[in-house]
mmCIF file of C-alpha atoms in Angstrom:
data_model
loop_
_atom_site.group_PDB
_atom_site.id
_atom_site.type_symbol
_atom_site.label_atom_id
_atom_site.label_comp_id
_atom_site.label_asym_id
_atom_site.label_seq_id
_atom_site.Cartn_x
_atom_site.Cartn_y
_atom_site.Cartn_z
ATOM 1 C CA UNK A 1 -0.988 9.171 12.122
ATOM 2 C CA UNK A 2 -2.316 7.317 15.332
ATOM 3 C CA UNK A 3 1.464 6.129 16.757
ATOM 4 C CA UNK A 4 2.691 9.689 15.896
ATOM 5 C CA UNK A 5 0.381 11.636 17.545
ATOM 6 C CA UNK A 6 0.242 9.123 20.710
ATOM 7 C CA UNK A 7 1.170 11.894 22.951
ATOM 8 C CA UNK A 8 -2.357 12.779 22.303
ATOM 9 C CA UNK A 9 -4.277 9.385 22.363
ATOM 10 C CA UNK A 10 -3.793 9.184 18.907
ATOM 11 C CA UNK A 11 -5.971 12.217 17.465
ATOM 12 C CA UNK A 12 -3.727 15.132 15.841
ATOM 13 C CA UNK A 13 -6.649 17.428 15.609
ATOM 14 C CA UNK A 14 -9.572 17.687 13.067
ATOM 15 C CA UNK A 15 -7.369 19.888 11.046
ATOM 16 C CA UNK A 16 -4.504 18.181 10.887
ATOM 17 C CA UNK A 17 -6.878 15.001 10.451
ATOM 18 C CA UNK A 18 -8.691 16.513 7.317
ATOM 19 C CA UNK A 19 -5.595 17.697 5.693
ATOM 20 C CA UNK A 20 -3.999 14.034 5.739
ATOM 21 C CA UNK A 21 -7.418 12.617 4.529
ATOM 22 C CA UNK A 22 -7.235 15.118 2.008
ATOM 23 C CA UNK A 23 -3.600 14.096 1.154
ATOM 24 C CA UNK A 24 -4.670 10.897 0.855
ATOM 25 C CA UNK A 25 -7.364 11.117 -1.569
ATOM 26 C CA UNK A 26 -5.386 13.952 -3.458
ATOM 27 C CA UNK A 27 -2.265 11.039 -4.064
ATOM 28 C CA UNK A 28 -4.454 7.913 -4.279
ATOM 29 C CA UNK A 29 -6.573 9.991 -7.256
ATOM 30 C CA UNK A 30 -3.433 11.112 -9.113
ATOM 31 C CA UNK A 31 -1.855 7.771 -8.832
ATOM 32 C CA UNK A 32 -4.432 5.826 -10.403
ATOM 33 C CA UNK A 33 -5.533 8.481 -13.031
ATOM 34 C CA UNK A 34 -2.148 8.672 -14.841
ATOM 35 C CA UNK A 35 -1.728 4.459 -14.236
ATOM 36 C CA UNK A 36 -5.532 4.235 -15.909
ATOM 37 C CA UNK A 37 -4.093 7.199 -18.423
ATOM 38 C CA UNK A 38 -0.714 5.413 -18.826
ATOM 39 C CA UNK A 39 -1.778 1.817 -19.246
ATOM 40 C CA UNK A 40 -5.258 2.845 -21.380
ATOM 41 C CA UNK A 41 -3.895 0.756 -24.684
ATOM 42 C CA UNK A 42 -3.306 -2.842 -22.733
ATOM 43 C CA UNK A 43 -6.578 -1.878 -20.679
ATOM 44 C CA UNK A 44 -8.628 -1.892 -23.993
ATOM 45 C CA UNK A 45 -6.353 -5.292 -24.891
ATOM 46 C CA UNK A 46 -6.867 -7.359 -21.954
ATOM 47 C CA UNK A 47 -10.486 -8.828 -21.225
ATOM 48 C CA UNK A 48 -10.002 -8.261 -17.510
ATOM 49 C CA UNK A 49 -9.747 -4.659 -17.669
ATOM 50 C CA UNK A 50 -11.410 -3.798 -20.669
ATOM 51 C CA UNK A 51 -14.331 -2.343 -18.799
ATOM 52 C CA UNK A 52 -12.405 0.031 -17.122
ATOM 53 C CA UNK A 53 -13.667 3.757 -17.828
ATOM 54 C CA UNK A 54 -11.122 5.089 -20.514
ATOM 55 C CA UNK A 55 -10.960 2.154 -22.935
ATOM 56 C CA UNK A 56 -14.909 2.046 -22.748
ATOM 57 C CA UNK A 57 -15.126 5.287 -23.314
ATOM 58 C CA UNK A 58 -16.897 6.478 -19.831
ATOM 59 C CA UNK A 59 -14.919 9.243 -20.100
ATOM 60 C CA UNK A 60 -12.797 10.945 -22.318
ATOM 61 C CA UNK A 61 -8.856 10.957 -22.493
ATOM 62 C CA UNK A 62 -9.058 15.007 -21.380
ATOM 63 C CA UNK A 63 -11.302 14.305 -18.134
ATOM 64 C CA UNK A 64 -9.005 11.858 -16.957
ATOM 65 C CA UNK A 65 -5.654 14.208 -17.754
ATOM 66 C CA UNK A 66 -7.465 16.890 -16.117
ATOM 67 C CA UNK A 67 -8.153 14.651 -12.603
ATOM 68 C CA UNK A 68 -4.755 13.801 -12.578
ATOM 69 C CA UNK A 69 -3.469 18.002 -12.726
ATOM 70 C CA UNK A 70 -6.148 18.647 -9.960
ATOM 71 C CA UNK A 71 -5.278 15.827 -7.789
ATOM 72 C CA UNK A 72 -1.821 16.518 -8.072
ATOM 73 C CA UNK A 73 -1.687 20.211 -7.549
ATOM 74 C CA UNK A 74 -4.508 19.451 -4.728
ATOM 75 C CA UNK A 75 -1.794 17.072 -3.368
ATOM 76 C CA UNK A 76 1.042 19.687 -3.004
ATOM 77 C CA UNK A 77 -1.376 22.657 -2.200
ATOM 78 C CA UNK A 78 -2.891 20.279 1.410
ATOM 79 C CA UNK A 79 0.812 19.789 1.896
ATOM 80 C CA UNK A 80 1.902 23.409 1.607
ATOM 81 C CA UNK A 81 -1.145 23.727 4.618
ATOM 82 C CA UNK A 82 0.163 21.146 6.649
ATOM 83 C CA UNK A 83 3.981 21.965 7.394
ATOM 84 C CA UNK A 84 7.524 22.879 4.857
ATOM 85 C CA UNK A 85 8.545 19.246 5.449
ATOM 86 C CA UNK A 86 5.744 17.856 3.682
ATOM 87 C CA UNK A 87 5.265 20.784 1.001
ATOM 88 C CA UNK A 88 8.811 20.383 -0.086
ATOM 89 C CA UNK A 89 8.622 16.567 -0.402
ATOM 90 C CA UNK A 90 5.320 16.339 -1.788
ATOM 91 C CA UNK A 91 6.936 16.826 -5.477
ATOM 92 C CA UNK A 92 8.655 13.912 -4.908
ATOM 93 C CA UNK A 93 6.205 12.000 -3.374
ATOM 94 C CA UNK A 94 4.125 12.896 -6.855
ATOM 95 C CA UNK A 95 7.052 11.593 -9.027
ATOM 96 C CA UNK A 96 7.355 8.179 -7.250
ATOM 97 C CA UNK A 97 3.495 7.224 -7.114
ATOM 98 C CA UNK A 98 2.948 7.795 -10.753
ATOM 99 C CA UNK A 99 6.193 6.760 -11.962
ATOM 100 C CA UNK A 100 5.312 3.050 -11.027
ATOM 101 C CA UNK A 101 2.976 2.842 -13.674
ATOM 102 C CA UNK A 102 5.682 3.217 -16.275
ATOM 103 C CA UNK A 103 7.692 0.432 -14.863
ATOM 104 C CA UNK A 104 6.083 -2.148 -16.435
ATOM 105 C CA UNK A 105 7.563 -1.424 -19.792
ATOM 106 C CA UNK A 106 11.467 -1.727 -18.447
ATOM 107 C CA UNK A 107 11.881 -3.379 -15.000
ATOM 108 C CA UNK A 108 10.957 -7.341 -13.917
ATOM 109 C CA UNK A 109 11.009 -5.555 -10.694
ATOM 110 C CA UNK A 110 7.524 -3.478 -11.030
ATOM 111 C CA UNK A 111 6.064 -4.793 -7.737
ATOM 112 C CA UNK A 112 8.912 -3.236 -5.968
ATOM 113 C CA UNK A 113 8.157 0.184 -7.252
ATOM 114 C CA UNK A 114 4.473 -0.085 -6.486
ATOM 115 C CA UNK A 115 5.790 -1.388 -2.568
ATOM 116 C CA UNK A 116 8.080 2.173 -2.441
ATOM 117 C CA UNK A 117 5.040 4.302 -3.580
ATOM 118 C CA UNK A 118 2.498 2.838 -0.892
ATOM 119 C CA UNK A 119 5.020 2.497 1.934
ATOM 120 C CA UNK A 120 5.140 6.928 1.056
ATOM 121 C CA UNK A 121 1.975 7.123 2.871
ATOM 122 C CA UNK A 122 3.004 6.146 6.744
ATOM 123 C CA UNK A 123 6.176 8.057 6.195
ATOM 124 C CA UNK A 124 3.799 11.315 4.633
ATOM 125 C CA UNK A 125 1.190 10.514 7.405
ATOM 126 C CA UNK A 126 4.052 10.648 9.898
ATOM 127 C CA UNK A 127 5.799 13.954 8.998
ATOM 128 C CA UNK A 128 1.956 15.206 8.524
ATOM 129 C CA UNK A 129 1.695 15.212 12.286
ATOM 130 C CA UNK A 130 5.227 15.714 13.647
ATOM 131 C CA UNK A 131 6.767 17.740 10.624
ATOM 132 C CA UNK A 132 10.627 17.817 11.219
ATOM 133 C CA UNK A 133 10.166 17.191 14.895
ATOM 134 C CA UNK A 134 11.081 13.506 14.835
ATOM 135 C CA UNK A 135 12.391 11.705 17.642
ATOM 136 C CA UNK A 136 15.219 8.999 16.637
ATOM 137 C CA UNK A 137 13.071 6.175 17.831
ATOM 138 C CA UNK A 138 10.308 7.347 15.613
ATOM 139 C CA UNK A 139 12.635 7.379 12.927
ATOM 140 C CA UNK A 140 12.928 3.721 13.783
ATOM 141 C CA UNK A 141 8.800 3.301 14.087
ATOM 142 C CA UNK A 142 8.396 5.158 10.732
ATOM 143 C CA UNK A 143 10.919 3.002 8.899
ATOM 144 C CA UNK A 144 9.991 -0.458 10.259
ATOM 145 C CA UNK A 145 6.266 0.606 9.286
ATOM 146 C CA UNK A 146 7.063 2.102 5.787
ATOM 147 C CA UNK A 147 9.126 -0.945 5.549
ATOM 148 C CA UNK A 148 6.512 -3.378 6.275
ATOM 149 C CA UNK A 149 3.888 -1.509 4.281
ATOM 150 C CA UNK A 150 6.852 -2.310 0.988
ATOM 151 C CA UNK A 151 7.204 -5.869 1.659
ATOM 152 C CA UNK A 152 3.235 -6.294 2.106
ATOM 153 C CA UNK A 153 2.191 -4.772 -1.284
ATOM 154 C CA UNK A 154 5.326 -6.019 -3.162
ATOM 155 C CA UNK A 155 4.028 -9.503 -2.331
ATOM 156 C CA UNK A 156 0.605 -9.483 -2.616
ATOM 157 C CA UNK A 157 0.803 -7.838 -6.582
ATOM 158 C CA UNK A 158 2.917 -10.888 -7.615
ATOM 159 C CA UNK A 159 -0.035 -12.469 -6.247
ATOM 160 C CA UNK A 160 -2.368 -10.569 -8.210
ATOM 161 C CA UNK A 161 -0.372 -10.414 -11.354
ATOM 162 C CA UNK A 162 -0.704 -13.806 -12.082
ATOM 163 C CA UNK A 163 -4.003 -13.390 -13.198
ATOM 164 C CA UNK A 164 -2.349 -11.144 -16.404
ATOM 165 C CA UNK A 165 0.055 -13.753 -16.718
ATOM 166 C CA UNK A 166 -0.451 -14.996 -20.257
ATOM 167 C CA UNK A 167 -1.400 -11.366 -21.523
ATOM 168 C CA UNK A 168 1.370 -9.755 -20.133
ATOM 169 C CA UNK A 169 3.862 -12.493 -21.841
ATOM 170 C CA UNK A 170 2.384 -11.859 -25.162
ATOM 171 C CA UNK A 171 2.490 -8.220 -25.086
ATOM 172 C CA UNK A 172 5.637 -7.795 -23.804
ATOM 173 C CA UNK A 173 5.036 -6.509 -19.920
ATOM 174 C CA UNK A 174 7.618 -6.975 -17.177
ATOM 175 C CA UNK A 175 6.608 -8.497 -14.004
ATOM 176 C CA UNK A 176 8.193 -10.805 -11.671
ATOM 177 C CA UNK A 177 5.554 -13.931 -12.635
ATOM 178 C CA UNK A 178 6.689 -13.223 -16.465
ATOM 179 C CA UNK A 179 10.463 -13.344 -15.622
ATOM 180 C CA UNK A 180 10.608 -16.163 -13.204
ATOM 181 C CA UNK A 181 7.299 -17.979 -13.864
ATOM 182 C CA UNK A 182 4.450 -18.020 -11.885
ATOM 183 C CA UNK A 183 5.814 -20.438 -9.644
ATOM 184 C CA UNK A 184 8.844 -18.790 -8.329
ATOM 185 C CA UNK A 185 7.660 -15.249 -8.379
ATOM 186 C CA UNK A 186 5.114 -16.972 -5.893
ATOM 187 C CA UNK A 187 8.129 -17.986 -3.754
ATOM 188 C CA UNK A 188 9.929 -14.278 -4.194
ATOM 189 C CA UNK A 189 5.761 -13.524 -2.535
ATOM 190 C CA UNK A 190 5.654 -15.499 0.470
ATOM 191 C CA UNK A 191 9.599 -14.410 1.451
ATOM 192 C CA UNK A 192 8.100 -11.050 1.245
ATOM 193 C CA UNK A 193 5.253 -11.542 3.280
ATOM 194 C CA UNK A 194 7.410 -13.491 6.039
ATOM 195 C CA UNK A 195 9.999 -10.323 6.396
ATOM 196 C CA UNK A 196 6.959 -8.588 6.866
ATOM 197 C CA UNK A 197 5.646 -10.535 9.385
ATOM 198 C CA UNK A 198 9.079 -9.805 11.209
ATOM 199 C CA UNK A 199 9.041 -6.108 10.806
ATOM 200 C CA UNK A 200 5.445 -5.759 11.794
ATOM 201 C CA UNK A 201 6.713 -7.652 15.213
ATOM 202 C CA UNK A 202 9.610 -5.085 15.116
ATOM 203 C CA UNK A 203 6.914 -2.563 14.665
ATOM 204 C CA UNK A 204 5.098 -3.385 17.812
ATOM 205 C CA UNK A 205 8.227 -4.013 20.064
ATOM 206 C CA UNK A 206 9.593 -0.344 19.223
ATOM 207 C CA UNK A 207 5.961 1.237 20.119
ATOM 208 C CA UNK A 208 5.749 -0.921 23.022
ATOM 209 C CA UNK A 209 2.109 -2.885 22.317
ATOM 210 C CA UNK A 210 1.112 -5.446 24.250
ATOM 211 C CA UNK A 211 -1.741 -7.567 24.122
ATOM 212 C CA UNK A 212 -4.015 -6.443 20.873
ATOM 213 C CA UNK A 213 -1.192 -5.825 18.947
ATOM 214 C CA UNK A 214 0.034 -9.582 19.672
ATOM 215 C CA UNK A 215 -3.380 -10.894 18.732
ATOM 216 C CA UNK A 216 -3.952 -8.649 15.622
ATOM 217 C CA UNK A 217 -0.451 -9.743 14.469
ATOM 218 C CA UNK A 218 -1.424 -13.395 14.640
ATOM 219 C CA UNK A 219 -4.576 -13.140 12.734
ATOM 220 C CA UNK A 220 -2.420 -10.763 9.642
ATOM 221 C CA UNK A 221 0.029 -13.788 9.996
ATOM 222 C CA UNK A 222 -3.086 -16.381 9.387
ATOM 223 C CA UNK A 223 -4.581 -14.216 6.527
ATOM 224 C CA UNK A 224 -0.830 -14.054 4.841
ATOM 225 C CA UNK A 225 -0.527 -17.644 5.022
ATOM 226 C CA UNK A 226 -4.742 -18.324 3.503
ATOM 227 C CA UNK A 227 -3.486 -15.644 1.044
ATOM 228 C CA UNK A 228 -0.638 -17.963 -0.354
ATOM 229 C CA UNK A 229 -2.832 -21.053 -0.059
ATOM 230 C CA UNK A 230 -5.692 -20.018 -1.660
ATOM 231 C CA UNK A 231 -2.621 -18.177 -4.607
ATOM 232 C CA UNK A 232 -1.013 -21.785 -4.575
ATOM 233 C CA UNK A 233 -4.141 -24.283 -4.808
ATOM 234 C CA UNK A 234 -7.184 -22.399 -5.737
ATOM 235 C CA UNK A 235 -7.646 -21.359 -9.732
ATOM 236 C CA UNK A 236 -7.100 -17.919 -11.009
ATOM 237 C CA UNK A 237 -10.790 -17.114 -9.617
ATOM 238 C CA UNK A 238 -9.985 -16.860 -6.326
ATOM 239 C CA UNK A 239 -7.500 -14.593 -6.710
ATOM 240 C CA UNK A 240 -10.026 -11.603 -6.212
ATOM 241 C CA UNK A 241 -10.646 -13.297 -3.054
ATOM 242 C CA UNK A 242 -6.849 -13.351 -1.597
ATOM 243 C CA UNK A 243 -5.907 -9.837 -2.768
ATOM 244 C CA UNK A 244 -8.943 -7.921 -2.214
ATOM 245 C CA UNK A 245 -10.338 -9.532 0.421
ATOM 246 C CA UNK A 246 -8.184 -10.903 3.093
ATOM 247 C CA UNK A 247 -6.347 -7.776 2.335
ATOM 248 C CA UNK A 248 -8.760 -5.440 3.354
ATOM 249 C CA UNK A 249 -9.107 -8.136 6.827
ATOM 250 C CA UNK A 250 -5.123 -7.543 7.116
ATOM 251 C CA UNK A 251 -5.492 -3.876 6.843
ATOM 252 C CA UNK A 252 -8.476 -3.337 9.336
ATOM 253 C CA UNK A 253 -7.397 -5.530 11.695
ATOM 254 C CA UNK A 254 -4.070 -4.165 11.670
ATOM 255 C CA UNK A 255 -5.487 -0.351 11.778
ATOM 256 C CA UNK A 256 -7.580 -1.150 14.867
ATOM 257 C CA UNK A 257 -5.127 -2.474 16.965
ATOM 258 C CA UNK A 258 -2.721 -0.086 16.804
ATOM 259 C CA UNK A 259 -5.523 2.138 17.431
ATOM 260 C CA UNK A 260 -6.709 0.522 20.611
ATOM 261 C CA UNK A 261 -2.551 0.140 21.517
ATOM 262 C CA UNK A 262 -2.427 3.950 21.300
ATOM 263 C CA UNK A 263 -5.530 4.874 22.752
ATOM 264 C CA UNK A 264 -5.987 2.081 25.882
ATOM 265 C CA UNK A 265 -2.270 1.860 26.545
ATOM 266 C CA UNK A 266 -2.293 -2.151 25.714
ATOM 267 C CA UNK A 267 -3.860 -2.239 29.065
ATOM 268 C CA UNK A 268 -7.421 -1.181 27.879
ATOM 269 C CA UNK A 269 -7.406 1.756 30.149
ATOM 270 C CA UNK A 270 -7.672 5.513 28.969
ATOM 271 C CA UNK A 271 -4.710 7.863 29.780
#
């Protein structure tokens, strides 16, 4: 949202800004309603997730069905406010993010899926601000981002699905880690993560950063490689710790930089 609406220090205008925030929570809700509604059964099965609100009965099966109709229709109804672009797409945006939670049943490639659906949300964000008015060259932002965004979650949920390892194997749930073993799905992981480090360099030649971007690049390419340390010699405890955690660092630190890019001009000097 920032790069697109640079022209403008980065702010697209509070109600542009609370429509996309409103996207956002619309897709994020439905997503994870129909994966909680979907994947209920293993939920109550696995002692990791067992907690979780449906399969201990927090709320019923109906509630849950019923969040993911209003988040959904909430979805396409703050796109139909926003511009045609993202009205007519946001059917399809719908389709992908909830359709990942079915993959684990068919594909060994289930991470990918879940990669497409999040890298959605730069692209979404992007057309939210510009609608069809897009430039070639932020065809080539959007893509390198969206692109980035894939390779980033792709790798870090073969990190975390090693925790489900053994229960996925016994009941018969597709994952990288259960197709190639934990060790080599860990390899598929940190090839991921290193074409992402490349994009996200691509990234910030093509926008033209300078000196925060450099610096916030280097500390996402320290937390990648703690990530696969801690994934590689730490116990299945610590997992928590490299997804969730040095995630969130990646994410913020990331966020803020392009932020201050945008806004200071890399030279830390308002337009």
């Amino acid at each position: 949202m920032a790069v697109a609406a640079r022209d403008n220090r980065g702010w697209p205008g509070w109600r542009t800004f609370g429509l996309i925030l409103g996207a956002m929570v619309c897709a994020r809700t439905c997503a994870m309603s129909f994966n909680r509604i979907a994947d209920r059964k293993f939920d109550a099965l696995n002692p990791r997730t067992a907690q979780r609100h449906l399969p201990a009965g927090q709320i019923s099966l109906a509630g849950a069905a019923s969040l993911w109709a209003l988040a959904g229709a909430g979805l396409i109804a703050v796109s139909h406010l926003l511009n045609p672009v993202c009205f007519y797409l946001s059917p399809v945006a719908l389709v992908v993010i909830c359709f990942y939670s079915l993959t684990k049943r068919f594909t060994d490639y289930t991470h990918v899926f879940l990669g497409l659906a999040l890298a959605l949300a730069p692209v979404g964000a992007w057309l939210a601000v510009k609608g069809a008015e897009v430039s070639l060259l932020e065809i080539l932002q959007m893509l390198a981002l969206a692109a980035s965004v894939f390779l980033w979650l792709a790798g870090f949920d073969i990190i975390y699905a090693l925790q489900d390892y053994e229960f996925d194997r016994a009941h018969g749930l597709r994952s990288l880690v259960v197709a190639w073993g934990p060790k080599n799905a860990l390899q598929a992981a940190f090839l991921a993560h290193l074409v992402m480090c490349g994009l996200l360099l691509a990234f910030g030649v093509l926008c033209r950063f300078r000196v925060a971007y450099t610096i916030g690049w280097l500390i996402i390419v320290g937390c990648l490689v703690l990530e696969h340390w801690i994934a590689r010699r730490r116990s299945l405890n610590w997992i928590n710790v490299a997804f969730f955690r040095l995630n969130a660092v990646v994410s913020a630190v990331f966020f803020f930089v392009t932020v201050a890019e945008v806004v200071f001009q890399g030279g830390f000097r308002l337009r």
